[in-house]
PDB file of C-alpha atoms and ligand atoms in Angstrom:
ATOM      1  CA  UNK A  13      -5.935  13.451  -0.448  1.00 98.00           C
ATOM      2  CA  UNK A  14      -9.181  12.141   0.359  1.00 98.00           C
ATOM      3  CA  UNK A  15      -9.419   7.862   1.138  1.00 98.00           C
ATOM      4  CA  UNK A  16     -12.580   6.549   1.769  1.00 98.00           C
ATOM      5  CA  UNK A  17     -12.387   3.110   3.180  1.00 98.00           C
ATOM      6  CA  UNK A  18     -15.719   0.559   2.907  1.00 98.00           C
ATOM      7  CA  UNK A  19     -14.961  -1.833   5.582  1.00 98.00           C
ATOM      8  CA  UNK A  20     -16.949  -4.549   8.291  1.00 97.00           C
ATOM      9  CA  UNK A  21     -14.462  -3.170  10.715  1.00 98.00           C
ATOM     10  CA  UNK A  22     -14.325   0.329  10.607  1.00 98.00           C
ATOM     11  CA  UNK A  23     -12.300   0.104  14.669  1.00 98.00           C
ATOM     12  CA  UNK A  24      -9.971  -1.364  12.370  1.00 98.00           C
ATOM     13  CA  UNK A  25      -8.853   2.350  11.453  1.00 98.00           C
ATOM     14  CA  UNK A  26      -7.230   4.525  11.792  1.00 98.00           C
ATOM     15  CA  UNK A  27      -5.231   2.254  13.989  1.00 98.00           C
ATOM     16  CA  UNK A  28      -1.094   1.879  12.983  1.00 98.00           C
ATOM     17  CA  UNK A  29      -2.010   4.672  10.337  1.00 98.00           C
ATOM     18  CA  UNK A  30      -2.182   7.275  13.404  1.00 98.00           C
ATOM     19  CA  UNK A  31       1.591   7.182  14.325  1.00 98.00           C
ATOM     20  CA  UNK A  32       4.496   8.585  12.817  1.00 97.00           C
ATOM     21  CA  UNK A  33       4.514   9.973   9.290  1.00 97.00           C
ATOM     22  CA  UNK A  34       0.966   8.678   8.375  1.00 98.00           C
ATOM     23  CA  UNK A  35      -0.090  10.132  11.499  1.00 98.00           C
ATOM     24  CA  UNK A  36       1.140  13.496  10.647  1.00 97.00           C
ATOM     25  CA  UNK A  37      -0.341  13.561   7.132  1.00 97.00           C
ATOM     26  CA  UNK A  38      -3.842  13.004   8.743  1.00 98.00           C
ATOM     27  CA  UNK A  39      -3.481  15.419  11.590  1.00 98.00           C
ATOM     28  CA  UNK A  40      -2.431  18.007   9.292  1.00 97.00           C
ATOM     29  CA  UNK A  41      -5.291  17.428   6.859  1.00 98.00           C
ATOM     30  CA  UNK A  42      -3.194  16.856   3.823  1.00 98.00           C
ATOM     31  CA  UNK A  43      -4.515  13.213   4.306  1.00 98.00           C
ATOM     32  CA  UNK A  44      -8.207  13.134   5.222  1.00 98.00           C
ATOM     33  CA  UNK A  45      -9.497   9.409   6.159  1.00 98.00           C
ATOM     34  CA  UNK A  46     -13.105   8.514   5.650  1.00 98.00           C
ATOM     35  CA  UNK A  47     -14.113   4.856   7.205  1.00 98.00           C
ATOM     36  CA  UNK A  48     -17.146   3.934   6.225  1.00 98.00           C
ATOM     37  CA  UNK A  49     -18.909   0.943   7.793  1.00 98.00           C
ATOM     38  CA  UNK A  50     -20.823  -1.537   5.128  1.00 98.00           C
ATOM     39  CA  UNK A  51     -23.311  -2.608   7.021  1.00 98.00           C
ATOM     40  CA  UNK A  52     -24.285   1.233   7.113  1.00 98.00           C
ATOM     41  CA  UNK A  53     -25.861   0.047   3.713  1.00 98.00           C
ATOM     42  CA  UNK A  54     -27.832  -2.881   4.464  1.00 98.00           C
ATOM     43  CA  UNK A  55     -31.435  -2.159   4.849  1.00 98.00           C
ATOM     44  CA  UNK A  56     -32.601  -5.589   6.592  1.00 98.00           C
ATOM     45  CA  UNK A  57     -33.289  -6.350  10.372  1.00 98.00           C
ATOM     46  CA  UNK A  58     -30.184  -8.158  10.480  1.00 98.00           C
ATOM     47  CA  UNK A  59     -28.097  -5.563   8.148  1.00 98.00           C
ATOM     48  CA  UNK A  60     -26.766  -8.898   6.327  1.00 98.00           C
ATOM     49  CA  UNK A  61     -23.926  -8.378   4.250  1.00 98.00           C
ATOM     50  CA  UNK A  62     -23.216 -11.864   3.363  1.00 97.00           C
ATOM     51  CA  UNK A  63     -24.944 -14.624   1.823  1.00 97.00           C
ATOM     52  CA  UNK A  64     -24.183 -18.115   0.848  1.00 97.00           C
ATOM     53  CA  UNK A  65     -22.199 -18.855  -2.432  1.00 96.00           C
ATOM     54  CA  UNK A  66     -24.082 -19.938  -5.542  1.00 97.00           C
ATOM     55  CA  UNK A  67     -22.791 -23.181  -6.586  1.00 97.00           C
ATOM     56  CA  UNK A  68     -22.229 -24.369  -3.134  1.00 97.00           C
ATOM     57  CA  UNK A  69     -18.744 -24.542  -1.226  1.00 95.00           C
ATOM     58  CA  UNK A  70     -17.460 -22.943   2.283  1.00 93.00           C
ATOM     59  CA  UNK A  71     -17.483 -19.666   3.377  1.00 94.00           C
ATOM     60  CA  UNK A  72     -20.216 -16.951   2.460  1.00 96.00           C
ATOM     61  CA  UNK A  73     -19.607 -13.959   0.217  1.00 97.00           C
ATOM     62  CA  UNK A  74     -20.395 -10.149   0.275  1.00 98.00           C
ATOM     63  CA  UNK A  75     -23.401  -9.336  -1.333  1.00 98.00           C
ATOM     64  CA  UNK A  76     -23.538  -6.873  -3.949  1.00 98.00           C
ATOM     65  CA  UNK A  77     -26.497  -4.495  -3.096  1.00 98.00           C
ATOM     66  CA  UNK A  78     -24.638  -2.830   0.125  1.00 98.00           C
ATOM     67  CA  UNK A  79     -21.371  -2.248  -1.812  1.00 98.00           C
ATOM     68  CA  UNK A  80     -23.103  -1.122  -5.020  1.00 98.00           C
ATOM     69  CA  UNK A  81     -25.216   1.578  -2.497  1.00 98.00           C
ATOM     70  CA  UNK A  82     -22.104   2.865  -0.751  1.00 98.00           C
ATOM     71  CA  UNK A  83     -20.185   3.514  -3.822  1.00 98.00           C
ATOM     72  CA  UNK A  84     -22.754   5.089  -5.461  1.00 98.00           C
ATOM     73  CA  UNK A  85     -23.521   7.219  -2.585  1.00 98.00           C
ATOM     74  CA  UNK A  86     -19.805   8.905  -2.821  1.00 97.00           C
ATOM     75  CA  UNK A  87     -18.860  12.477  -3.848  1.00 94.00           C
ATOM     76  CA  UNK A  88     -15.213  11.465  -5.059  1.00 96.00           C
ATOM     77  CA  UNK A  89     -14.360  10.933  -8.837  1.00 97.00           C
ATOM     78  CA  UNK A  90     -11.058   8.704  -7.991  1.00 98.00           C
ATOM     79  CA  UNK A  91     -10.656   5.287  -8.912  1.00 98.00           C
ATOM     80  CA  UNK A  92     -12.499   2.725  -7.103  1.00 98.00           C
ATOM     81  CA  UNK A  93     -10.427   0.076  -5.625  1.00 98.00           C
ATOM     82  CA  UNK A  94     -11.010  -3.394  -4.451  1.00 98.00           C
ATOM     83  CA  UNK A  95      -8.461  -5.179  -2.019  1.00 98.00           C
ATOM     84  CA  UNK A  96      -8.033  -9.050  -2.916  1.00 97.00           C
ATOM     85  CA  UNK A  97      -5.475 -11.504  -3.719  1.00 96.00           C
ATOM     86  CA  UNK A  98      -6.655 -11.955  -7.103  1.00 96.00           C
ATOM     87  CA  UNK A  99      -5.737  -8.195  -8.152  1.00 97.00           C
ATOM     88  CA  UNK A 100      -2.988  -6.642  -9.413  1.00 98.00           C
ATOM     89  CA  UNK A 101       0.639  -6.477  -7.742  1.00 98.00           C
ATOM     90  CA  UNK A 102       0.987  -3.302  -5.650  1.00 98.00           C
ATOM     91  CA  UNK A 103       4.625  -2.011  -6.412  1.00 97.00           C
ATOM     92  CA  UNK A 104       6.207   1.613  -6.089  1.00 96.00           C
ATOM     93  CA  UNK A 105       4.959   2.492  -9.847  1.00 96.00           C
ATOM     94  CA  UNK A 106       1.762   1.813  -8.886  1.00 98.00           C
ATOM     95  CA  UNK A 107       1.761   3.392  -5.679  1.00 98.00           C
ATOM     96  CA  UNK A 108       2.768   6.735  -7.550  1.00 97.00           C
ATOM     97  CA  UNK A 109       0.028   6.413 -10.015  1.00 98.00           C
ATOM     98  CA  UNK A 110      -2.428   6.206  -7.234  1.00 98.00           C
ATOM     99  CA  UNK A 111      -0.855   9.306  -5.063  1.00 98.00           C
ATOM    100  CA  UNK A 112      -1.673  11.308  -8.394  1.00 98.00           C
ATOM    101  CA  UNK A 113      -5.467  11.242  -7.630  1.00 98.00           C
ATOM    102  CA  UNK A 114      -6.956  13.729  -5.086  1.00 98.00           C
ATOM    103  CA  UNK A 115      -9.168  10.858  -3.979  1.00 98.00           C
ATOM    104  CA  UNK A 116      -9.392   7.133  -3.748  1.00 99.00           C
ATOM    105  CA  UNK A 117     -12.059   4.987  -2.668  1.00 99.00           C
ATOM    106  CA  UNK A 118     -11.373   1.810  -1.221  1.00 99.00           C
ATOM    107  CA  UNK A 119     -13.441  -1.559  -0.833  1.00 98.00           C
ATOM    108  CA  UNK A 120     -11.798  -4.343   1.922  1.00 98.00           C
ATOM    109  CA  UNK A 121     -13.035  -7.458   1.097  1.00 93.00           C
ATOM    110  CA  UNK A 122     -13.929 -10.368   3.735  1.00 84.00           C
ATOM    111  CA  UNK A 123     -14.800 -13.808   4.200  1.00 74.00           C
ATOM    112  CA  UNK A 124     -14.159 -16.400   0.762  1.00 82.00           C
ATOM    113  CA  UNK A 125     -15.022 -13.386  -1.430  1.00 93.00           C
ATOM    114  CA  UNK A 126     -17.147 -10.713  -2.493  1.00 98.00           C
ATOM    115  CA  UNK A 127     -20.000 -11.329  -5.070  1.00 98.00           C
ATOM    116  CA  UNK A 128     -17.937 -11.616  -8.833  1.00 98.00           C
ATOM    117  CA  UNK A 129     -20.228  -8.317  -9.881  1.00 98.00           C
ATOM    118  CA  UNK A 130     -18.617  -5.745  -7.812  1.00 98.00           C
ATOM    119  CA  UNK A 131     -15.159  -6.436  -9.501  1.00 98.00           C
ATOM    120  CA  UNK A 132     -16.571  -6.709 -13.187  1.00 98.00           C
ATOM    121  CA  UNK A 133     -19.083  -3.697 -12.776  1.00 98.00           C
ATOM    122  CA  UNK A 134     -18.245  -1.917 -10.181  1.00 98.00           C
ATOM    123  CA  UNK A 135     -14.423  -1.231  -9.165  1.00 98.00           C
ATOM    124  CA  UNK A 136     -12.179   0.326 -11.390  1.00 98.00           C
ATOM    125  CA  UNK A 137      -9.254  -1.592 -10.325  1.00 98.00           C
ATOM    126  CA  UNK A 138      -8.340  -4.900  -8.003  1.00 98.00           C
ATOM    127  CA  UNK A 139      -5.319  -4.613  -6.221  1.00 98.00           C
ATOM    128  CA  UNK A 140      -2.847  -7.057  -4.038  1.00 98.00           C
ATOM    129  CA  UNK A 141      -0.601  -6.596  -1.824  1.00 98.00           C
ATOM    130  CA  UNK A 142       1.342  -9.840  -2.424  1.00 98.00           C
ATOM    131  CA  UNK A 143       0.667 -13.640  -3.190  1.00 97.00           C
ATOM    132  CA  UNK A 144      -0.228 -14.294   0.652  1.00 96.00           C
ATOM    133  CA  UNK A 145      -3.626 -14.482   1.876  1.00 96.00           C
ATOM    134  CA  UNK A 146      -4.699 -12.125   4.506  1.00 97.00           C
ATOM    135  CA  UNK A 147      -8.618 -12.406   6.583  1.00 96.00           C
ATOM    136  CA  UNK A 148      -9.460  -9.680   4.653  1.00 97.00           C
ATOM    137  CA  UNK A 149      -8.615  -6.080   2.410  1.00 98.00           C
ATOM    138  CA  UNK A 150      -8.406  -4.100   5.678  1.00 98.00           C
ATOM    139  CA  UNK A 151      -4.530  -4.519   6.470  1.00 98.00           C
ATOM    140  CA  UNK A 152      -3.767  -4.218   2.779  1.00 98.00           C
ATOM    141  CA  UNK A 153      -6.228  -1.266   2.636  1.00 98.00           C
ATOM    142  CA  UNK A 154      -3.606   0.366   5.260  1.00 98.00           C
ATOM    143  CA  UNK A 155      -0.032  -0.579   3.490  1.00 98.00           C
ATOM    144  CA  UNK A 156      -1.377   1.172   0.463  1.00 98.00           C
ATOM    145  CA  UNK A 157      -2.980   4.015   2.263  1.00 98.00           C
ATOM    146  CA  UNK A 158       0.763   4.315   4.169  1.00 98.00           C
ATOM    147  CA  UNK A 159       2.522   4.188   0.744  1.00 98.00           C
ATOM    148  CA  UNK A 160       0.503   6.412  -0.947  1.00 98.00           C
ATOM    149  CA  UNK A 161       0.013   8.912   1.857  1.00 98.00           C
ATOM    150  CA  UNK A 162       4.170   9.628   1.913  1.00 97.00           C
ATOM    151  CA  UNK A 163       3.955  10.738  -1.764  1.00 97.00           C
ATOM    152  CA  UNK A 164       1.206  13.360  -1.092  1.00 97.00           C
ATOM    153  CA  UNK A 165       3.053  16.509  -1.174  1.00 95.00           C
ATOM    154  CA  UNK A 166       3.844  17.809   1.864  1.00 95.00           C
ATOM    155  CA  UNK A 167       3.549  14.591   4.256  1.00 95.00           C
ATOM    156  CA  UNK A 168       7.115  13.973   4.283  1.00 94.00           C
ATOM    157  CA  UNK A 169       9.671  16.374   5.765  1.00 86.00           C
ATOM    158  CA  UNK A 170      12.351  17.622   2.926  1.00 77.00           C
ATOM    159  CA  UNK A 171      14.958  15.944   5.064  1.00 74.00           C
ATOM    160  CA  UNK A 172      12.930  12.570   4.547  1.00 75.00           C
ATOM    161  CA  UNK A 173      11.957  13.550   0.375  1.00 74.00           C
ATOM    162  CA  UNK A 174      10.860  10.418  -1.561  1.00 77.00           C
ATOM    163  CA  UNK A 175      13.473  11.347  -4.178  1.00 66.00           C
ATOM    164  CA  UNK A 176      16.266   8.583  -4.896  1.00 62.00           C
ATOM    165  CA  UNK A 177      14.188   5.800  -3.079  1.00 73.00           C
ATOM    166  CA  UNK A 178      14.565   2.071  -3.704  1.00 70.00           C
ATOM    167  CA  UNK A 179      12.802   0.940  -6.166  1.00 82.00           C
ATOM    168  CA  UNK A 180      12.609   4.257  -8.217  1.00 75.00           C
ATOM    169  CA  UNK A 181      15.668   3.343 -10.256  1.00 81.00           C
ATOM    170  CA  UNK A 182      14.433  -0.386 -10.083  1.00 91.00           C
ATOM    171  CA  UNK A 183      17.225  -0.558  -7.268  1.00 95.00           C
ATOM    172  CA  UNK A 184      17.411  -2.058  -3.973  1.00 96.00           C
ATOM    173  CA  UNK A 185      19.035   0.614  -1.854  1.00 96.00           C
ATOM    174  CA  UNK A 186      22.619   0.666  -0.499  1.00 97.00           C
ATOM    175  CA  UNK A 187      23.456  -0.012   2.444  1.00 98.00           C
ATOM    176  CA  UNK A 188      23.165   2.497   5.972  1.00 98.00           C
ATOM    177  CA  UNK A 189      25.434   3.087   8.374  1.00 98.00           C
ATOM    178  CA  UNK A 190      25.537   5.691  11.403  1.00 98.00           C
ATOM    179  CA  UNK A 191      27.800   5.877  14.639  1.00 98.00           C
ATOM    180  CA  UNK A 192      29.701   4.055  16.015  1.00 98.00           C
ATOM    181  CA  UNK A 193      32.318   3.425  13.909  1.00 98.00           C
ATOM    182  CA  UNK A 194      33.099   0.381  15.091  1.00 98.00           C
ATOM    183  CA  UNK A 195      30.060  -1.711  16.697  1.00 98.00           C
ATOM    184  CA  UNK A 196      30.727  -5.388  17.998  1.00 98.00           C
ATOM    185  CA  UNK A 197      34.032  -5.595  16.046  1.00 98.00           C
ATOM    186  CA  UNK A 198      32.456  -4.301  12.629  1.00 98.00           C
ATOM    187  CA  UNK A 199      33.381  -1.301  11.349  1.00 98.00           C
ATOM    188  CA  UNK A 200      31.910   0.784   8.953  1.00 98.00           C
ATOM    189  CA  UNK A 201      33.013   0.763   5.620  1.00 98.00           C
ATOM    190  CA  UNK A 202      36.400   2.982   5.027  1.00 98.00           C
ATOM    191  CA  UNK A 203      35.159   5.128   1.649  1.00 98.00           C
ATOM    192  CA  UNK A 204      31.909   6.097   4.038  1.00 98.00           C
ATOM    193  CA  UNK A 205      34.400   7.732   6.310  1.00 98.00           C
ATOM    194  CA  UNK A 206      36.343   9.380   3.885  1.00 97.00           C
ATOM    195  CA  UNK A 207      34.853  12.482   3.138  1.00 97.00           C
ATOM    196  CA  UNK A 208      35.338  11.890  -0.650  1.00 98.00           C
ATOM    197  CA  UNK A 209      31.911  12.531  -2.051  1.00 98.00           C
ATOM    198  CA  UNK A 210      32.586  11.299  -5.834  1.00 98.00           C
ATOM    199  CA  UNK A 211      34.287   7.983  -4.091  1.00 98.00           C
ATOM    200  CA  UNK A 212      31.224   7.633  -1.546  1.00 98.00           C
ATOM    201  CA  UNK A 213      28.249   7.997  -4.810  1.00 98.00           C
ATOM    202  CA  UNK A 214      30.370   5.476  -6.953  1.00 98.00           C
ATOM    203  CA  UNK A 215      30.419   3.355  -3.808  1.00 98.00           C
ATOM    204  CA  UNK A 216      26.476   3.500  -3.198  1.00 98.00           C
ATOM    205  CA  UNK A 217      26.190   2.969  -6.679  1.00 97.00           C
ATOM    206  CA  UNK A 218      27.847  -0.290  -6.926  1.00 98.00           C
ATOM    207  CA  UNK A 219      26.454  -1.660  -3.930  1.00 98.00           C
ATOM    208  CA  UNK A 220      23.080  -0.870  -4.768  1.00 97.00           C
ATOM    209  CA  UNK A 221      23.518  -2.800  -8.082  1.00 97.00           C
ATOM    210  CA  UNK A 222      25.022  -5.760  -6.322  1.00 98.00           C
ATOM    211  CA  UNK A 223      22.560  -5.999  -3.898  1.00 97.00           C
ATOM    212  CA  UNK A 224      19.384  -5.950  -6.663  1.00 97.00           C
ATOM    213  CA  UNK A 225      21.762  -8.432  -8.655  1.00 98.00           C
ATOM    214  CA  UNK A 226      21.956 -11.086  -6.167  1.00 98.00           C
ATOM    215  CA  UNK A 227      18.453 -10.648  -3.929  1.00 98.00           C
ATOM    216  CA  UNK A 228      16.224  -9.216  -6.600  1.00 97.00           C
ATOM    217  CA  UNK A 229      17.366  -9.841 -10.155  1.00 97.00           C
ATOM    218  CA  UNK A 230      13.788  -9.503 -11.319  1.00 95.00           C
ATOM    219  CA  UNK A 231      14.114  -5.792 -10.702  1.00 94.00           C
ATOM    220  CA  UNK A 232      16.477  -5.708 -13.098  1.00 92.00           C
ATOM    221  CA  UNK A 233      14.720  -7.465 -15.565  1.00 86.00           C
ATOM    222  CA  UNK A 234      12.092  -4.313 -15.493  1.00 72.00           C
ATOM    223  CA  UNK A 235      13.746  -1.678 -16.367  1.00 60.00           C
ATOM    224  CA  UNK A 236      12.891   0.923 -18.888  1.00 46.00           C
TER     225      UNK A 236
HETATM  226  N1  ADE B   1      -7.358  -9.709   1.197  1.00 64.92           N
HETATM  227  C1  ADE B   1      -6.778 -10.989   1.855  1.00 64.92           C
HETATM  228  N2  ADE B   1      -5.430 -10.960   1.406  1.00 64.92           N
HETATM  229  C2  ADE B   1      -5.183  -9.829   0.203  1.00 64.92           C
HETATM  230  C3  ADE B   1      -3.883  -9.656   0.019  1.00 64.92           C
HETATM  231  N3  ADE B   1      -2.882 -10.632  -0.240  1.00 64.92           N
HETATM  232  N4  ADE B   1      -3.862  -8.157  -0.973  1.00 64.92           N
HETATM  233  C4  ADE B   1      -5.002  -7.561  -0.900  1.00 64.92           C
HETATM  234  N5  ADE B   1      -5.935  -7.863  -0.165  1.00 64.92           N
HETATM  235  C5  ADE B   1      -6.179  -9.019   0.502  1.00 64.92           C
END
């Protein structure tokens, strides 16, 4: 998969994506990250990417021309995505859908906002990573890239297969334990040490259901 990222801060990439599983995905060539500097698509002496808002108000707004020019120069055919708190919320279903494309184009917003004509006439979708406001779309782009990369075939080892994981069945995961069998007076549940695979399976299913009901009842409402 090829992921292009348009940003005012190319030095932020690959950043944390260079470590661990995502780093392996990048090093192996299964995922290619191309980072594009928005300023390279300006043509004035000051390489200006933003301007004052029409109608007044605080802050600056990213100009449409460099963003349109950058996106129009791309080779890929996959979705063009603007990271913005105004977008649809990222979830595992959306991550799976994005992972099915050969390429993605991510635009990182900055300052007070992005000229609305970008959202209205250039991008295919606007995506938010949560109901909080960050200083820009770079960290959200990294979150999206991490979640998508691990679903690209071959990035996860067979031991780490993305089957049966949290959210695939609209459930949180059951609790995990490793050695020691007792830690500071807290034992590992007996059933997990019993060797009875059917009982362990039943216990895990019940734990996942109970945990979801208590912590995230909203997930149970969205089944189907
Ligand atoms: N840019 C600023 N905050 C954001 C968020 N929560 N999601 C996506 N892009 C953003």
